[in-house]
XYZ file of C-alpha atoms in Angstrom:
374
model
C 13.436 19.432 -19.161
C 11.498 16.056 -20.446
C 12.319 12.156 -20.484
C 10.576 10.296 -23.116
C 11.594 6.248 -22.357
C 11.023 3.090 -24.313
C 11.316 -0.875 -24.051
C 9.915 -3.957 -22.724
C 10.923 -6.394 -19.745
C 13.006 -8.652 -21.574
C 12.977 -6.832 -24.845
C 16.556 -5.952 -26.449
C 17.185 -2.323 -23.877
C 15.385 0.111 -21.931
C 16.810 3.474 -23.953
C 15.180 7.234 -22.901
C 15.792 10.119 -24.887
C 16.010 13.636 -22.136
C 15.348 17.319 -23.971
C 15.951 20.605 -22.192
C 19.147 19.972 -20.406
C 21.774 22.924 -20.470
C 25.157 22.381 -22.060
C 28.184 22.281 -19.324
C 27.018 19.676 -17.581
C 28.785 17.398 -15.790
C 27.825 13.674 -16.357
C 28.939 10.997 -14.464
C 28.209 7.560 -15.925
C 29.373 5.586 -12.617
C 26.991 7.338 -10.585
C 24.532 6.575 -13.121
C 25.624 3.364 -12.431
C 25.636 3.375 -8.486
C 21.445 4.177 -8.209
C 20.428 1.509 -11.216
C 22.272 -1.332 -8.816
C 20.506 0.354 -6.199
C 17.580 0.000 -7.932
C 18.548 -3.958 -8.318
C 19.159 -4.593 -4.245
C 17.361 -4.741 -1.193
C 16.377 -8.465 0.892
C 13.044 -9.614 -0.987
C 14.035 -9.362 -4.672
C 13.842 -12.246 -6.863
C 16.414 -13.998 -9.757
C 15.844 -11.514 -12.631
C 18.684 -9.744 -10.457
C 21.085 -11.696 -10.848
C 20.584 -12.077 -14.501
C 20.505 -8.121 -15.366
C 23.775 -6.258 -14.730
C 22.342 -2.858 -15.340
C 24.706 -0.050 -16.753
C 23.972 2.820 -18.770
C 25.530 3.715 -22.659
C 25.088 7.282 -23.487
C 24.611 7.330 -27.063
C 24.511 11.366 -27.578
C 23.936 14.559 -26.393
C 27.150 14.521 -24.484
C 30.897 14.867 -25.229
C 33.488 14.480 -22.960
C 31.874 13.912 -19.889
C 29.958 17.161 -20.787
C 26.133 17.719 -22.144
C 26.030 19.415 -25.150
C 22.764 20.773 -24.858
C 21.587 18.416 -27.987
C 19.289 15.640 -26.676
C 20.978 13.012 -24.550
C 20.066 9.372 -25.259
C 20.694 6.816 -23.637
C 19.911 2.373 -23.075
C 20.144 0.092 -20.331
C 20.860 -2.962 -21.706
C 18.907 -6.637 -21.314
C 20.805 -9.352 -20.874
C 18.178 -11.237 -20.234
C 16.722 -10.566 -23.845
C 19.180 -13.388 -25.357
C 17.454 -16.164 -23.358
C 13.920 -14.478 -24.926
C 15.036 -13.822 -28.161
C 13.070 -16.679 -29.637
C 9.395 -15.626 -28.581
C 9.575 -11.653 -28.198
C 12.062 -10.410 -31.377
C 10.667 -7.728 -33.066
C 12.314 -9.121 -36.002
C 10.278 -12.494 -35.918
C 9.256 -14.597 -33.179
C 7.048 -17.651 -32.030
C 4.103 -15.767 -30.180
C 2.503 -19.147 -28.853
C 5.519 -19.737 -26.830
C 5.281 -18.708 -23.274
C 1.485 -17.123 -24.167
C 0.476 -15.280 -20.395
C -4.018 -16.074 -20.640
C -3.885 -16.648 -17.214
C -4.115 -12.984 -16.400
C -2.827 -11.604 -12.928
C -5.305 -9.880 -10.452
C -3.828 -6.726 -9.651
C -1.375 -6.176 -12.427
C -2.344 -4.262 -16.010
C -2.849 -7.979 -17.647
C -6.623 -8.105 -17.993
C -7.466 -4.269 -18.752
C -4.213 -3.952 -21.036
C -5.948 -7.413 -23.297
C -8.989 -5.436 -23.588
C -8.394 -2.217 -24.533
C -5.374 -2.673 -26.907
C -7.045 -6.007 -28.099
C -4.763 -8.359 -27.858
C -5.334 -12.816 -26.799
C -1.488 -12.695 -25.222
C -1.233 -10.483 -21.852
C 2.170 -10.622 -22.274
C 1.967 -7.837 -25.201
C 0.968 -5.843 -21.868
C 3.149 -7.026 -19.532
C 6.207 -6.665 -20.859
C 5.470 -2.776 -21.113
C 4.244 -2.671 -17.397
C 6.807 -4.274 -16.172
C 8.320 -2.474 -13.330
C 12.070 -2.723 -15.642
C 10.540 -0.409 -17.000
C 11.711 2.166 -14.418
C 15.633 1.322 -15.093
C 15.777 4.232 -17.898
C 13.380 6.605 -15.089
C 16.298 5.390 -12.736
C 18.734 6.852 -15.179
C 17.101 9.957 -16.020
C 16.324 10.929 -12.566
C 20.239 10.316 -11.973
C 21.191 12.543 -14.308
C 19.026 15.100 -12.990
C 20.759 14.465 -9.756
C 23.369 15.587 -10.943
C 22.196 18.912 -12.018
C 20.613 19.681 -8.886
C 23.474 18.548 -6.821
C 24.914 21.937 -9.021
C 22.539 23.976 -7.146
C 23.254 22.751 -3.545
C 20.073 20.316 -3.685
C 20.423 17.511 -2.039
C 18.005 14.043 -2.298
C 17.347 11.369 0.256
C 15.214 8.682 1.561
C 14.701 5.204 3.177
C 11.976 2.723 4.300
C 10.025 3.722 6.643
C 7.569 0.561 6.460
C 7.749 -3.025 4.994
C 4.182 -5.177 5.569
C 3.389 -4.179 8.732
C 6.978 -3.468 10.771
C 6.764 -0.027 10.731
C 10.161 2.422 12.214
C 8.171 5.040 14.316
C 11.225 7.502 14.461
C 11.953 10.907 12.369
C 15.461 11.536 11.345
C 17.228 14.368 10.291
C 18.474 14.317 6.424
C 21.991 13.110 7.544
C 21.310 9.995 9.525
C 18.778 9.242 6.328
C 21.491 8.357 3.549
C 22.896 5.776 6.379
C 19.790 4.346 4.786
C 21.608 2.500 1.966
C 24.251 0.643 4.291
C 21.078 -1.372 5.360
C 19.683 -5.076 3.777
C 16.076 -3.027 3.648
C 17.182 0.886 3.486
C 15.457 1.014 7.450
C 17.387 2.751 9.726
C 16.315 1.319 12.858
C 17.981 -1.929 13.210
C 15.528 -3.997 14.815
C 12.714 -3.440 12.957
C 14.299 -4.290 9.933
C 15.694 -7.602 11.586
C 11.748 -8.372 12.284
C 10.952 -7.305 8.079
C 13.653 -9.734 6.902
C 11.811 -11.684 9.317
C 7.833 -11.235 7.886
C 9.376 -11.784 4.077
C 11.577 -14.704 5.120
C 7.939 -16.197 5.883
C 5.577 -14.657 2.950
C 8.520 -15.743 0.762
C 8.122 -19.770 1.882
C 4.269 -19.044 1.475
C 4.475 -17.702 -2.020
C 3.146 -14.340 -0.794
C 4.988 -10.743 -0.975
C 4.626 -7.147 0.835
C 4.399 -3.947 0.373
C 5.976 -0.826 2.434
C 5.965 2.774 3.014
C 8.935 4.678 2.365
C 10.584 8.012 2.403
C 11.338 10.894 0.232
C 13.939 14.202 1.519
C 14.421 16.635 -0.608
C 16.785 18.811 0.983
C 17.950 22.524 -0.488
C 16.348 23.732 -2.909
C 15.016 27.510 -2.472
C 11.801 28.979 -1.883
C 9.341 29.587 -4.788
C 9.670 26.527 -7.269
C 5.855 25.578 -8.348
C 3.409 27.912 -7.943
C 0.124 29.138 -6.636
C -1.379 30.247 -9.925
C -2.861 27.109 -12.018
C -3.786 23.878 -10.352
C -1.296 22.290 -13.196
C 1.688 24.319 -11.775
C 1.650 23.491 -7.919
C 4.733 21.615 -7.004
C 2.735 19.196 -4.800
C 0.693 17.932 -6.790
C 3.575 17.925 -10.174
C 5.600 15.097 -7.310
C 2.587 13.325 -6.320
C 1.882 12.358 -9.735
C 5.271 11.500 -10.804
C 5.309 9.429 -7.434
C 2.308 8.025 -8.166
C 3.121 6.854 -12.073
C 5.326 4.364 -10.297
C 4.076 0.752 -10.307
C 2.226 -0.459 -7.174
C 2.496 3.186 -5.638
C -0.996 3.558 -4.161
C -1.178 6.619 -1.898
C 1.397 9.704 -1.292
C 1.705 12.190 1.581
C 3.121 15.502 1.460
C 4.128 16.508 5.267
C 2.344 15.285 7.877
C -0.246 13.841 5.378
C -2.953 12.400 5.968
C -2.456 12.465 9.786
C -3.172 16.450 9.392
C -7.066 15.250 9.416
C -6.764 14.174 12.400
C -5.589 17.570 14.354
C -6.373 20.438 15.024
C -5.639 24.029 12.764
C -3.090 24.852 16.131
C -1.120 21.820 15.331
C -1.009 21.348 11.712
C 0.255 24.878 10.274
C 4.090 25.795 10.716
C 4.223 29.398 13.100
C 6.517 32.465 10.754
C 9.176 33.608 12.158
C 11.540 36.153 11.386
C 15.464 37.000 11.761
C 16.935 38.265 8.968
C 15.289 36.066 6.754
C 11.270 33.863 7.161
C 11.687 30.975 9.064
C 9.481 28.125 10.237
C 10.681 26.064 13.805
C 8.764 23.007 12.543
C 7.930 21.417 9.161
C 4.521 19.807 9.041
C 3.982 20.695 5.804
C 6.229 19.501 4.568
C 8.325 22.146 2.340
C 5.361 22.603 0.199
C 2.212 24.972 0.766
C 0.400 27.029 -1.788
C 1.983 24.755 -3.977
C 4.848 26.081 -3.723
C 8.576 25.199 -1.909
C 8.624 27.529 1.070
C 12.522 26.853 1.861
C 12.365 23.986 4.276
C 13.507 20.194 3.555
C 10.454 18.903 1.178
C 9.152 15.520 3.165
C 7.406 12.888 0.701
C 6.163 9.723 1.502
C 4.547 6.857 -0.506
C 2.574 3.363 -0.191
C 3.344 1.266 -2.222
C 1.378 -2.337 -2.347
C 2.894 -5.669 -2.715
C 3.652 -6.792 -5.982
C 0.341 -8.394 -7.752
C 2.738 -11.778 -9.310
C 2.710 -14.033 -6.518
C 4.490 -17.615 -6.540
C 1.242 -19.180 -4.680
C -1.507 -17.666 -7.659
C -4.351 -15.832 -6.736
C -7.967 -17.407 -8.646
C -8.357 -15.496 -12.143
C -10.087 -16.203 -15.372
C -8.198 -17.783 -18.839
C -8.700 -15.455 -21.321
C -8.411 -18.218 -23.696
C -10.844 -20.349 -23.005
C -12.989 -17.973 -20.087
C -12.737 -20.447 -17.442
C -11.970 -20.175 -13.656
C -7.754 -20.657 -12.915
C -5.300 -19.937 -10.668
C -3.086 -16.872 -11.781
C 0.063 -16.826 -14.079
C 3.426 -16.894 -11.880
C 6.131 -15.325 -13.875
C 9.640 -14.573 -12.050
C 9.213 -12.300 -8.956
C 10.415 -10.865 -5.435
C 8.713 -10.802 -2.378
C 9.511 -7.106 -1.718
C 11.291 -4.505 -3.729
C 10.760 -1.430 -1.040
C 13.974 -0.345 -2.049
C 13.659 -0.384 -5.809
C 11.195 1.869 -4.990
C 12.835 4.159 -3.095
C 15.861 4.307 -5.396
C 12.611 4.372 -8.830
C 11.115 7.636 -6.778
C 14.527 9.502 -6.045
C 15.191 9.449 -8.744
C 11.039 10.231 -10.039
C 11.535 13.305 -7.544
C 15.089 14.250 -8.740
C 13.818 14.449 -12.235
C 10.166 16.283 -11.542
C 12.418 19.488 -9.491
C 15.432 19.739 -12.104
C 11.918 20.261 -14.919
C 10.616 22.631 -12.289
C 13.715 24.487 -11.647
C 14.683 24.870 -15.660
C 11.253 26.061 -15.940
C 11.664 28.804 -13.555
C 15.266 29.431 -14.128
C 15.833 28.569 -18.388
C 19.702 28.685 -19.282
C 21.396 27.281 -22.128
C 24.327 26.471 -19.884
C 25.088 25.863 -16.387
C 27.093 28.670 -16.591
C 23.823 31.017 -16.414
C 21.748 28.345 -14.909
C 24.069 28.842 -11.174
C 24.021 32.219 -11.694
C 20.166 33.069 -11.785
C 19.800 30.129 -8.822
C 22.035 32.340 -7.073
C 19.689 34.865 -7.183
C 17.150 33.751 -5.932
C 16.697 34.307 -2.081
């Protein structure tokens, strides 16, 4: 499967094309919109979320809620485009207005301006913006529906916000409850502490990051390969997760903790009782680049959003003089959005890996082949 996206933050829409979907996959548009709404939720989000009420429009590839096997095209309209039409319209715009030359540290502004030979960072930031991820949530939500037919579930929660960390380990069923909380955290006391932290940061014009844990349940063993470095499941997953804006680090299973422990406390011993199993899951469900049948456990570190209300020191590229970085409409924290986006990215990667192994032009073939696996 392949997902191609296009669109700018304040352009007409975010659009995408998914290639490689089998026919007769039932598409639940309401479920896609549910995840789009979750992407816009969460304590600490900014004013943009009050303007946009994201909803997907399926343009092609589906008839009567079933995929046809042809490319599926979709769009998510940007309501804010009407407020920006005069300065961003592709048919003609006043590019002297809303120019951004006081480039923001930590963003794509300066490097993008130099790479693409621009004099206005808006020509870079509009695509670099995390608004782009609305399209990836649509693609991931469709992939999630493909995986659900096979019995594969994906969920996650926010493990930390700033320096407020939830140290507990939760079962998959408990994690499913995280979306009911304002910060997708499962420890109520820690969540209240995190909210107070965000309130203080907002007052000071600052931002916070956090750590998100993603879990996958029900994927059978043998997806991914040890035969080529580019086909290792953990490499593919980590690469896709790192492609999400503001993600700066990924852990699989124990992650960095494995480097601090003896091997006898890291590697999961193997048992047999009619089938092979492990009593621990320090490997996070992946060994030798392949799924081993246990839950896949991934954690992502998200840096604080680089657009601060109280700008950092920078340079105005129109004069090369010192300046205070420009401030765009921003969030104090977007860890909840990142959690949904990461679930979506993981879903699409897994759907692609599964489809590569199973093939199948229609969902009946896919399901039969998956059931035939041990």
